[in-house]
Tab-separated table of C-alpha atoms in Angstrom:
chain	number	residue	atom	x	y	z
A	31	UNK	CA	44.901	39.165	-1.079
A	32	UNK	CA	44.963	35.729	-0.298
A	33	UNK	CA	43.299	36.136	3.097
A	34	UNK	CA	40.443	37.859	1.492
A	35	UNK	CA	39.668	34.928	-0.985
A	36	UNK	CA	40.515	32.692	2.527
A	37	UNK	CA	37.085	35.231	4.417
A	38	UNK	CA	34.998	35.584	1.150
A	39	UNK	CA	35.559	31.326	0.334
A	40	UNK	CA	35.011	29.819	3.335
A	41	UNK	CA	31.481	30.865	4.291
A	42	UNK	CA	31.136	29.732	0.664
A	43	UNK	CA	32.339	26.472	1.027
A	44	UNK	CA	30.395	26.432	4.983
A	45	UNK	CA	27.528	26.968	2.544
A	46	UNK	CA	28.203	24.171	-0.474
A	47	UNK	CA	28.676	21.694	2.647
A	48	UNK	CA	25.586	22.754	3.895
A	49	UNK	CA	24.414	22.027	1.108
A	50	UNK	CA	25.420	18.798	0.516
A	51	UNK	CA	24.567	17.637	3.833
A	52	UNK	CA	20.582	18.204	2.811
A	53	UNK	CA	20.454	16.229	-0.404
A	54	UNK	CA	22.427	13.289	1.080
A	55	UNK	CA	20.506	13.511	4.066
A	56	UNK	CA	17.883	11.435	2.952
A	57	UNK	CA	19.550	8.662	1.159
A	58	UNK	CA	22.029	8.126	4.514
A	59	UNK	CA	18.886	8.417	6.369
A	60	UNK	CA	17.237	5.590	3.995
A	61	UNK	CA	20.559	3.653	4.153
A	62	UNK	CA	21.046	3.939	8.052
A	63	UNK	CA	16.764	3.056	8.475
A	64	UNK	CA	16.901	-0.070	6.243
A	65	UNK	CA	20.288	-1.637	7.804
A	66	UNK	CA	18.527	-0.844	11.432
A	67	UNK	CA	15.375	-3.013	10.236
A	68	UNK	CA	17.943	-5.496	8.542
A	69	UNK	CA	20.047	-5.946	11.872
A	70	UNK	CA	17.449	-6.071	14.103
A	71	UNK	CA	16.666	-8.943	16.806
A	72	UNK	CA	20.546	-9.856	16.302
A	73	UNK	CA	20.230	-9.890	12.810
A	74	UNK	CA	23.381	-7.820	12.354
A	75	UNK	CA	25.572	-10.167	14.289
A	76	UNK	CA	24.594	-13.995	13.090
A	77	UNK	CA	25.004	-11.982	9.776
A	78	UNK	CA	21.193	-12.295	8.783
A	79	UNK	CA	20.939	-8.790	7.985
A	80	UNK	CA	24.064	-9.036	4.939
A	81	UNK	CA	21.983	-12.138	3.410
A	82	UNK	CA	18.322	-9.852	3.934
A	83	UNK	CA	20.291	-6.762	2.013
A	84	UNK	CA	22.216	-9.566	-0.647
A	85	UNK	CA	18.100	-11.204	-0.971
A	86	UNK	CA	17.201	-7.198	-2.068
A	87	UNK	CA	19.324	-7.093	-4.578
A	88	UNK	CA	19.021	-10.104	-5.972
A	89	UNK	CA	15.360	-9.494	-6.261
A	90	UNK	CA	16.445	-5.736	-8.014
A	91	UNK	CA	18.726	-7.456	-10.570
A	92	UNK	CA	16.199	-10.087	-11.574
A	93	UNK	CA	13.623	-7.245	-11.854
A	94	UNK	CA	15.303	-5.232	-14.528
A	95	UNK	CA	16.074	-8.021	-16.463
A	96	UNK	CA	12.547	-9.553	-16.346
A	97	UNK	CA	11.271	-5.732	-17.661
A	98	UNK	CA	14.262	-5.783	-20.377
A	99	UNK	CA	12.686	-9.782	-21.434
A	100	UNK	CA	9.411	-7.951	-21.199
A	101	UNK	CA	9.999	-5.115	-23.541
A	102	UNK	CA	11.598	-7.280	-26.013
A	103	UNK	CA	8.845	-10.861	-25.585
A	104	UNK	CA	5.851	-8.853	-25.406
A	105	UNK	CA	5.722	-5.131	-26.063
A	106	UNK	CA	8.035	-4.654	-29.250
A	107	UNK	CA	5.625	-7.160	-31.444
A	108	UNK	CA	1.889	-7.325	-31.945
A	109	UNK	CA	0.666	-10.494	-30.268
A	110	UNK	CA	0.848	-13.358	-32.304
A	111	UNK	CA	4.335	-12.544	-32.514
A	112	UNK	CA	5.198	-12.295	-28.808
A	113	UNK	CA	3.411	-15.495	-28.191
A	114	UNK	CA	5.677	-16.896	-30.937
A	115	UNK	CA	8.471	-15.561	-29.026
A	116	UNK	CA	7.064	-16.604	-25.744
A	117	UNK	CA	6.740	-20.193	-26.807
A	118	UNK	CA	10.427	-20.006	-27.917
A	119	UNK	CA	11.890	-18.949	-24.669
A	120	UNK	CA	10.065	-21.609	-22.477
A	121	UNK	CA	11.830	-24.213	-25.519
A	122	UNK	CA	14.988	-23.055	-25.420
A	123	UNK	CA	15.363	-21.806	-21.554
A	124	UNK	CA	12.567	-23.349	-19.978
A	125	UNK	CA	12.842	-26.894	-21.499
A	126	UNK	CA	16.437	-27.515	-20.359
A	127	UNK	CA	16.211	-25.586	-16.820
A	128	UNK	CA	13.635	-28.854	-16.268
A	129	UNK	CA	16.354	-31.200	-16.763
A	130	UNK	CA	18.768	-28.929	-15.212
A	131	UNK	CA	17.350	-28.004	-11.824
A	132	UNK	CA	17.633	-32.042	-10.057
A	133	UNK	CA	20.853	-31.665	-10.561
A	134	UNK	CA	21.290	-28.177	-8.856
A	135	UNK	CA	20.658	-28.993	-5.603
A	136	UNK	CA	22.344	-31.860	-5.070
A	137	UNK	CA	25.617	-30.645	-7.252
A	138	UNK	CA	25.222	-27.952	-4.252
A	139	UNK	CA	25.152	-30.832	-1.660
A	140	UNK	CA	28.655	-31.370	-2.957
A	141	UNK	CA	30.046	-28.169	-2.340
A	142	UNK	CA	28.874	-26.942	1.534
A	143	UNK	CA	32.027	-25.251	1.725
A	144	UNK	CA	31.725	-23.397	-0.582
A	145	UNK	CA	27.896	-21.975	-0.634
A	146	UNK	CA	29.423	-18.255	-0.378
A	147	UNK	CA	31.612	-18.376	-3.396
A	148	UNK	CA	28.152	-20.097	-5.728
A	149	UNK	CA	26.171	-17.349	-4.372
A	150	UNK	CA	29.017	-14.754	-5.810
A	151	UNK	CA	29.036	-16.969	-9.116
A	152	UNK	CA	24.993	-17.375	-9.845
A	153	UNK	CA	25.906	-13.091	-9.277
A	154	UNK	CA	28.755	-12.426	-11.628
A	155	UNK	CA	27.672	-15.131	-13.808
A	156	UNK	CA	24.136	-13.091	-14.656
A	157	UNK	CA	26.353	-9.531	-13.991
A	158	UNK	CA	27.843	-10.807	-17.602
A	159	UNK	CA	24.887	-12.465	-18.313
A	160	UNK	CA	23.476	-9.168	-18.856
A	161	UNK	CA	25.994	-7.197	-21.251
A	162	UNK	CA	25.686	-10.166	-23.416
A	163	UNK	CA	21.497	-10.054	-23.763
A	164	UNK	CA	22.214	-6.127	-24.307
A	165	UNK	CA	23.456	-6.328	-27.760
A	166	UNK	CA	20.415	-8.540	-28.566
A	167	UNK	CA	17.633	-6.620	-26.677
A	168	UNK	CA	16.986	-4.662	-29.250
A	169	UNK	CA	15.927	-7.464	-31.631
A	170	UNK	CA	14.923	-10.848	-29.756
A	171	UNK	CA	17.652	-12.054	-31.488
A	172	UNK	CA	18.463	-16.466	-30.777
A	173	UNK	CA	21.350	-15.332	-29.017
A	174	UNK	CA	19.025	-13.881	-26.339
A	175	UNK	CA	17.862	-16.781	-25.133
A	176	UNK	CA	21.101	-19.274	-24.072
A	177	UNK	CA	22.165	-15.921	-22.624
A	178	UNK	CA	18.566	-15.513	-20.852
A	179	UNK	CA	19.322	-20.166	-19.640
A	180	UNK	CA	22.545	-18.997	-17.848
A	181	UNK	CA	20.311	-16.166	-16.491
A	182	UNK	CA	17.633	-18.152	-15.542
A	183	UNK	CA	19.953	-21.239	-14.660
A	184	UNK	CA	22.131	-18.919	-12.174
A	185	UNK	CA	18.258	-16.904	-10.265
A	186	UNK	CA	17.224	-20.673	-9.442
A	187	UNK	CA	20.992	-22.254	-8.102
A	188	UNK	CA	21.308	-19.120	-6.347
A	189	UNK	CA	17.773	-19.751	-4.800
A	190	UNK	CA	18.557	-23.079	-3.532
A	191	UNK	CA	21.584	-22.448	-2.284
A	192	UNK	CA	20.508	-19.433	0.126
A	193	UNK	CA	17.829	-22.152	1.372
A	194	UNK	CA	20.280	-23.476	2.674
A	195	UNK	CA	22.531	-21.102	4.234
A	196	UNK	CA	19.313	-19.121	5.968
A	197	UNK	CA	19.327	-21.844	8.929
A	198	UNK	CA	23.031	-21.474	9.314
A	199	UNK	CA	22.333	-17.624	10.056
A	200	UNK	CA	18.940	-17.711	12.284
A	201	UNK	CA	20.246	-15.789	15.811
A	202	UNK	CA	18.838	-17.059	19.058
A	203	UNK	CA	16.054	-14.503	19.157
A	204	UNK	CA	14.355	-15.178	15.897
A	205	UNK	CA	12.265	-18.888	14.565
A	206	UNK	CA	13.530	-20.380	11.359
A	207	UNK	CA	10.048	-19.617	9.469
A	208	UNK	CA	10.422	-15.697	10.840
A	209	UNK	CA	14.082	-15.014	9.403
A	210	UNK	CA	12.669	-16.795	6.629
A	211	UNK	CA	9.808	-14.488	5.954
A	212	UNK	CA	12.261	-11.595	6.792
A	213	UNK	CA	14.792	-12.435	3.824
A	214	UNK	CA	11.572	-12.950	1.632
A	215	UNK	CA	10.079	-9.722	1.938
A	216	UNK	CA	13.696	-7.846	2.152
A	217	UNK	CA	12.757	-9.565	-1.687
A	218	UNK	CA	9.447	-8.073	-2.091
A	219	UNK	CA	10.321	-4.181	-1.230
A	220	UNK	CA	13.679	-4.141	-3.468
A	221	UNK	CA	11.828	-5.630	-6.249
A	222	UNK	CA	8.746	-3.019	-5.514
A	223	UNK	CA	11.903	-0.542	-5.619
A	224	UNK	CA	12.984	-1.370	-8.966
A	225	UNK	CA	10.140	-2.194	-11.048
A	226	UNK	CA	9.839	1.772	-11.641
A	227	UNK	CA	13.660	2.374	-11.479
A	228	UNK	CA	13.713	-0.731	-14.238
A	229	UNK	CA	10.553	1.095	-16.557
A	230	UNK	CA	12.396	4.511	-15.981
A	231	UNK	CA	16.169	2.822	-17.606
A	232	UNK	CA	13.973	1.361	-20.109
A	233	UNK	CA	13.112	5.351	-21.041
A	234	UNK	CA	16.241	5.757	-21.980
A	235	UNK	CA	16.971	1.858	-24.180
A	236	UNK	CA	16.257	-1.331	-24.112
A	237	UNK	CA	19.921	-2.040	-23.400
A	238	UNK	CA	19.355	0.033	-19.987
A	239	UNK	CA	17.625	-2.158	-17.488
A	240	UNK	CA	20.240	-4.682	-18.593
A	241	UNK	CA	23.150	-2.405	-17.450
A	242	UNK	CA	21.627	-1.451	-14.300
A	243	UNK	CA	21.134	-5.245	-13.698
A	244	UNK	CA	24.850	-5.864	-14.787
A	245	UNK	CA	26.083	-2.837	-11.564
A	246	UNK	CA	22.862	-4.488	-8.845
A	247	UNK	CA	24.459	-8.225	-9.556
A	248	UNK	CA	28.543	-7.390	-9.392
A	249	UNK	CA	27.757	-5.361	-6.100
A	250	UNK	CA	25.825	-8.199	-5.849
A	251	UNK	CA	29.046	-10.881	-5.914
A	252	UNK	CA	30.871	-8.459	-3.089
A	253	UNK	CA	28.110	-8.983	-0.730
A	254	UNK	CA	28.286	-12.925	-1.193
A	255	UNK	CA	31.436	-12.435	-0.286
A	256	UNK	CA	31.198	-10.403	2.992
A	257	UNK	CA	28.476	-13.074	4.625
A	258	UNK	CA	30.336	-14.412	7.700
A	259	UNK	CA	32.532	-17.575	6.640
A	260	UNK	CA	29.909	-20.058	8.609
A	261	UNK	CA	28.069	-20.143	5.740
A	262	UNK	CA	30.600	-22.470	4.228
A	263	UNK	CA	30.830	-24.719	7.486
A	264	UNK	CA	29.405	-28.466	7.005
A	265	UNK	CA	29.594	-29.608	10.522
A	266	UNK	CA	27.420	-31.972	11.317
A	267	UNK	CA	25.061	-31.837	7.343
A	268	UNK	CA	24.678	-35.128	6.066
A	269	UNK	CA	22.341	-35.354	2.401
A	270	UNK	CA	18.024	-35.239	2.319
A	271	UNK	CA	17.357	-38.073	-0.132
A	272	UNK	CA	13.629	-38.108	-1.234
A	273	UNK	CA	13.227	-41.908	-0.802
A	274	UNK	CA	11.081	-44.065	0.220
A	275	UNK	CA	11.381	-45.573	4.267
A	276	UNK	CA	11.150	-49.151	3.299
A	277	UNK	CA	13.574	-48.833	0.383
A	278	UNK	CA	15.395	-46.934	1.997
A	279	UNK	CA	15.488	-50.077	4.936
A	280	UNK	CA	16.018	-53.001	3.027
A	281	UNK	CA	19.077	-51.342	1.406
A	282	UNK	CA	20.239	-50.250	5.195
A	283	UNK	CA	19.078	-54.125	5.902
A	284	UNK	CA	21.341	-55.105	3.018
A	285	UNK	CA	24.741	-52.772	3.299
A	286	UNK	CA	24.317	-53.537	7.464
A	287	UNK	CA	24.692	-49.232	7.434
A	288	UNK	CA	23.431	-46.768	9.922
A	289	UNK	CA	19.930	-45.615	7.600
A	290	UNK	CA	20.878	-41.835	7.065
A	291	UNK	CA	17.125	-39.605	7.922
A	292	UNK	CA	15.059	-38.523	4.421
A	293	UNK	CA	13.234	-35.987	3.689
A	294	UNK	CA	9.937	-39.516	3.856
A	295	UNK	CA	11.231	-41.148	7.232
A	296	UNK	CA	9.952	-38.463	9.431
A	297	UNK	CA	6.363	-37.959	9.159
A	298	UNK	CA	3.970	-37.455	6.313
A	299	UNK	CA	3.708	-33.877	6.754
A	300	UNK	CA	7.086	-33.029	4.690
A	301	UNK	CA	6.299	-35.149	1.838
A	302	UNK	CA	1.979	-33.790	2.057
A	303	UNK	CA	3.656	-29.649	2.505
A	304	UNK	CA	5.412	-30.409	-0.382
A	305	UNK	CA	3.254	-31.657	-2.994
A	306	UNK	CA	0.528	-28.760	-1.663
A	307	UNK	CA	2.903	-26.365	-2.212
A	308	UNK	CA	4.129	-28.053	-5.637
A	309	UNK	CA	0.217	-26.896	-6.440
A	310	UNK	CA	0.860	-23.485	-4.964
A	311	UNK	CA	3.825	-22.956	-7.028
A	312	UNK	CA	2.381	-24.653	-10.876
A	313	UNK	CA	-0.348	-22.038	-10.036
A	314	UNK	CA	1.877	-18.911	-10.161
A	315	UNK	CA	4.020	-19.979	-12.979
A	316	UNK	CA	0.878	-20.828	-14.739
A	317	UNK	CA	-0.372	-16.850	-14.211
A	318	UNK	CA	2.731	-15.659	-15.019
A	319	UNK	CA	2.363	-17.014	-18.250
A	320	UNK	CA	-1.165	-17.822	-18.732
A	321	UNK	CA	-2.325	-13.886	-17.748
A	322	UNK	CA	0.411	-12.708	-19.984
A	323	UNK	CA	-0.639	-13.530	-22.681
A	324	UNK	CA	-4.437	-13.041	-22.496
A	325	UNK	CA	-4.142	-10.082	-21.034
A	326	UNK	CA	-2.471	-8.622	-24.074
A	327	UNK	CA	-5.487	-9.816	-26.407
A	328	UNK	CA	-8.294	-9.667	-23.676
A	329	UNK	CA	-7.008	-6.296	-21.151
A	330	UNK	CA	-9.238	-5.621	-17.404
A	331	UNK	CA	-12.195	-3.503	-18.503
A	332	UNK	CA	-10.793	-1.520	-21.328
A	333	UNK	CA	-7.370	-0.942	-20.432
A	334	UNK	CA	-3.955	-1.314	-22.717
A	335	UNK	CA	-1.840	-3.934	-22.036
A	336	UNK	CA	0.468	-3.018	-19.712
A	337	UNK	CA	-1.867	-1.512	-18.001
A	338	UNK	CA	-4.179	-4.297	-16.465
A	339	UNK	CA	-0.617	-6.593	-16.053
A	340	UNK	CA	0.554	-4.178	-14.486
A	341	UNK	CA	-2.671	-4.254	-12.050
A	342	UNK	CA	-2.220	-8.100	-11.839
A	343	UNK	CA	1.431	-7.864	-10.798
A	344	UNK	CA	0.659	-4.992	-7.741
A	345	UNK	CA	-2.267	-7.224	-6.665
A	346	UNK	CA	0.211	-10.684	-6.847
A	347	UNK	CA	2.867	-8.724	-5.398
A	348	UNK	CA	0.662	-7.073	-2.223
A	349	UNK	CA	-0.594	-10.023	-1.870
A	350	UNK	CA	2.873	-12.147	-1.154
A	351	UNK	CA	4.028	-9.309	0.504
A	352	UNK	CA	0.850	-9.196	2.969
A	353	UNK	CA	2.207	-13.373	3.446
A	354	UNK	CA	4.964	-12.909	4.036
A	355	UNK	CA	3.899	-10.254	6.900
A	356	UNK	CA	0.819	-12.750	8.299
A	357	UNK	CA	3.568	-16.038	8.730
A	358	UNK	CA	6.000	-13.478	10.395
A	359	UNK	CA	3.484	-11.805	12.974
A	360	UNK	CA	1.891	-15.737	13.574
A	361	UNK	CA	3.464	-18.220	15.549
A	362	UNK	CA	4.573	-20.898	13.926
A	363	UNK	CA	2.033	-23.752	15.732
A	364	UNK	CA	-0.688	-25.818	13.451
A	365	UNK	CA	1.286	-25.298	9.871
A	366	UNK	CA	-0.150	-28.361	8.226
A	367	UNK	CA	-3.599	-27.098	8.970
A	368	UNK	CA	-1.503	-23.620	7.453
A	369	UNK	CA	-0.873	-25.381	4.465
A	370	UNK	CA	-4.830	-26.938	4.036
A	371	UNK	CA	-6.395	-23.790	4.558
A	372	UNK	CA	-4.001	-22.215	2.076
A	373	UNK	CA	-4.186	-24.551	-0.328
A	374	UNK	CA	-8.638	-25.570	-0.511
A	375	UNK	CA	-8.933	-20.728	0.202
A	376	UNK	CA	-7.477	-20.772	-2.928
A	377	UNK	CA	-9.165	-23.545	-4.846
A	378	UNK	CA	-11.932	-21.937	-4.025
A	379	UNK	CA	-11.232	-18.622	-5.191
A	380	UNK	CA	-9.906	-20.130	-8.892
A	381	UNK	CA	-13.034	-22.083	-8.416
A	382	UNK	CA	-15.544	-18.987	-8.104
A	383	UNK	CA	-13.618	-17.533	-10.884
A	384	UNK	CA	-13.779	-19.917	-13.134
A	385	UNK	CA	-17.838	-19.396	-12.888
A	386	UNK	CA	-17.859	-16.205	-12.297
A	387	UNK	CA	-14.788	-14.607	-14.809
A	388	UNK	CA	-14.471	-10.391	-14.956
A	389	UNK	CA	-11.613	-8.271	-14.288
A	390	UNK	CA	-12.716	-8.101	-10.562
A	391	UNK	CA	-12.360	-11.566	-9.886
A	392	UNK	CA	-8.848	-12.425	-11.902
A	393	UNK	CA	-7.105	-9.843	-9.462
A	394	UNK	CA	-8.381	-10.747	-6.698
A	395	UNK	CA	-7.438	-14.640	-7.884
A	396	UNK	CA	-4.356	-12.416	-8.572
A	397	UNK	CA	-3.858	-11.317	-4.615
A	398	UNK	CA	-5.373	-14.954	-3.415
A	399	UNK	CA	-2.409	-16.805	-4.698
A	400	UNK	CA	-0.227	-14.733	-3.976
A	401	UNK	CA	-0.713	-14.365	0.061
A	402	UNK	CA	-0.791	-18.544	-1.120
A	403	UNK	CA	1.690	-19.132	-1.494
A	404	UNK	CA	3.716	-17.231	0.972
A	405	UNK	CA	2.381	-18.707	3.760
A	406	UNK	CA	2.061	-21.989	2.130
A	407	UNK	CA	6.039	-21.275	2.179
A	408	UNK	CA	6.568	-20.200	5.291
A	409	UNK	CA	4.202	-23.355	6.669
A	410	UNK	CA	6.468	-25.226	4.679
A	411	UNK	CA	9.499	-24.173	6.236
A	412	UNK	CA	8.485	-24.531	9.432
A	413	UNK	CA	7.713	-27.956	9.098
A	414	UNK	CA	11.184	-29.344	8.243
A	415	UNK	CA	12.492	-27.248	11.088
A	416	UNK	CA	10.323	-29.352	13.492
A	417	UNK	CA	10.331	-32.147	11.761
A	418	UNK	CA	13.697	-33.297	9.881
A	419	UNK	CA	16.630	-33.413	11.548
A	420	UNK	CA	18.835	-31.352	11.730
A	421	UNK	CA	21.596	-32.651	10.829
A	422	UNK	CA	19.752	-33.030	6.906
A	423	UNK	CA	17.863	-30.041	7.415
A	424	UNK	CA	19.721	-27.675	5.699
A	425	UNK	CA	19.863	-30.404	2.452
A	426	UNK	CA	15.567	-30.544	3.129
A	427	UNK	CA	15.645	-26.646	2.496
A	428	UNK	CA	17.477	-26.759	-0.708
A	429	UNK	CA	16.024	-30.332	-2.176
A	430	UNK	CA	12.922	-28.762	-1.584
A	431	UNK	CA	13.499	-25.516	-3.302
A	432	UNK	CA	14.347	-27.053	-5.510
A	433	UNK	CA	11.445	-29.111	-6.222
A	434	UNK	CA	9.700	-26.165	-6.356
A	435	UNK	CA	11.617	-24.205	-8.765
A	436	UNK	CA	10.860	-27.710	-11.397
A	437	UNK	CA	7.021	-26.875	-10.301
A	438	UNK	CA	6.672	-23.559	-11.231
A	439	UNK	CA	8.578	-24.185	-14.142
A	440	UNK	CA	5.844	-27.175	-15.279
A	441	UNK	CA	3.382	-24.469	-14.498
A	442	UNK	CA	4.795	-22.379	-16.934
A	443	UNK	CA	4.368	-24.606	-19.370
A	444	UNK	CA	0.594	-25.555	-19.234
A	445	UNK	CA	-0.086	-21.109	-19.091
A	446	UNK	CA	1.496	-20.884	-22.666
A	447	UNK	CA	0.426	-24.307	-24.044
A	448	UNK	CA	-3.483	-23.080	-23.019
A	449	UNK	CA	-5.397	-21.247	-25.852
A	450	UNK	CA	-6.426	-17.971	-24.400
A	451	UNK	CA	-9.264	-18.015	-22.702
A	452	UNK	CA	-10.133	-17.044	-18.490
A	453	UNK	CA	-12.729	-19.430	-18.415
A	454	UNK	CA	-10.489	-22.419	-19.226
A	455	UNK	CA	-7.354	-20.715	-17.926
A	456	UNK	CA	-8.808	-20.996	-14.806
A	457	UNK	CA	-11.046	-24.127	-14.673
A	458	UNK	CA	-7.350	-26.278	-15.824
A	459	UNK	CA	-6.516	-24.051	-12.694
A	460	UNK	CA	-9.154	-24.917	-10.618
A	461	UNK	CA	-8.082	-28.815	-12.162
A	462	UNK	CA	-4.575	-28.559	-11.217
A	463	UNK	CA	-4.927	-27.168	-7.493
A	464	UNK	CA	-8.645	-29.933	-7.039
A	465	UNK	CA	-5.768	-32.965	-7.423
A	466	UNK	CA	-3.109	-31.357	-5.295
A	467	UNK	CA	-6.213	-30.772	-2.595
A	468	UNK	CA	-6.864	-33.819	-2.756
A	469	UNK	CA	-3.228	-35.355	-2.626
A	470	UNK	CA	-1.871	-32.802	0.695
A	471	UNK	CA	-4.990	-31.970	2.455
A	472	UNK	CA	-6.438	-35.533	4.004
A	473	UNK	CA	-2.447	-35.995	5.099
A	474	UNK	CA	-1.947	-33.220	6.589
A	475	UNK	CA	-5.081	-32.671	8.418
A	476	UNK	CA	-3.921	-36.312	9.906
A	477	UNK	CA	-0.399	-35.737	11.034
A	478	UNK	CA	-1.994	-32.203	13.097
A	479	UNK	CA	-3.769	-34.605	14.614
A	480	UNK	CA	-0.707	-37.221	15.648
A	481	UNK	CA	1.478	-34.114	16.089
A	482	UNK	CA	5.857	-33.955	14.807
A	483	UNK	CA	7.054	-37.238	14.813
A	484	UNK	CA	10.360	-35.644	16.037
A	485	UNK	CA	9.254	-32.970	18.220
A	486	UNK	CA	11.598	-29.978	18.574
A	487	UNK	CA	11.611	-26.024	20.020
A	488	UNK	CA	11.922	-24.042	17.197
């Protein structure tokens, strides 16, 4: 009898295993393909591949939290109430963050031996805060906003540490600019996957995207701690400072100490690159909040508000991905000219959008802003790699990222304060882009003609 069961069960078991392999094949094949892509060109051996995967997890978790907040802040109430909620969100989260952002970079400079732990803490904090927010997301109660502030601070702290970590993990076969491009592209792809997944979870209930974010960030905590130990090494590093060379020289003479290199002591390229990227990052924050309200009241071409926002978001995300891909393919020569070009093109597009305002130009504006931000940031990374001395380069990446995050916050605040008029909004955006162009473009082109003050091989 046992022999009969064995004979009958054997083929059934084999059939079950075969069916299981067929079901698992797409997922295991996709996982192997992702791992092969992230570990290519020595990234697996250096640890860069693991950082790319970590940043993808970070981006996916942030997207799920964004979907949960958007459903509460924007779409669950009438427009007037939604604007009041977002104003409260900005007051409770963005204003304190503007004060905290300058502290994050210097604070993290003091713990260079704890970068893995810092990234793990940022992930774990967001996992716990996502659970905290899940109880309030349906009602939009006041307790939601302090938790949202914590998520924002933890997210930006992760971004600052990540910028400092990348130079430690770049393999010999990849330039730093291309390494940053691969990390950014991994995050964008993960965002594209997480968006429909988060929307599907939201159909189960407003708290479910936050449950998903909690699980994602918990996995990110593990990935952070599994980064190579060299991430925590501070050997040969010093701190970059945004002080004027003349003042630093005066202090050096008084104290009779050797001058520590700072961002403004290495030439004008990095400074003007930061100014230009600050204007582009302000535009990103501005469009995020201004269009969120504008398209709710005045949707694109008769579309629904949610679909209008989706179209603009897809255009911006596609532009960002395209800019990242272009930057990865181009050689890292002439970054000053590239920054000047993208800022000028973005300014021109914004002016045209203000003059000929229509749904088509809004979508074009979002795509151009995405491309320009990606290319501008990669070119700034190239300038820091080229011009900033190695002993302060890691700190310079962290400080520049903190400054750009603050610019995004300021742009978002401007977007929430403006009246919901597309022409007025685009005119204001053109105004601060013009200010950035006047401040930075001429200096960038002059610096490009002079060349690098500290030439080095990328």
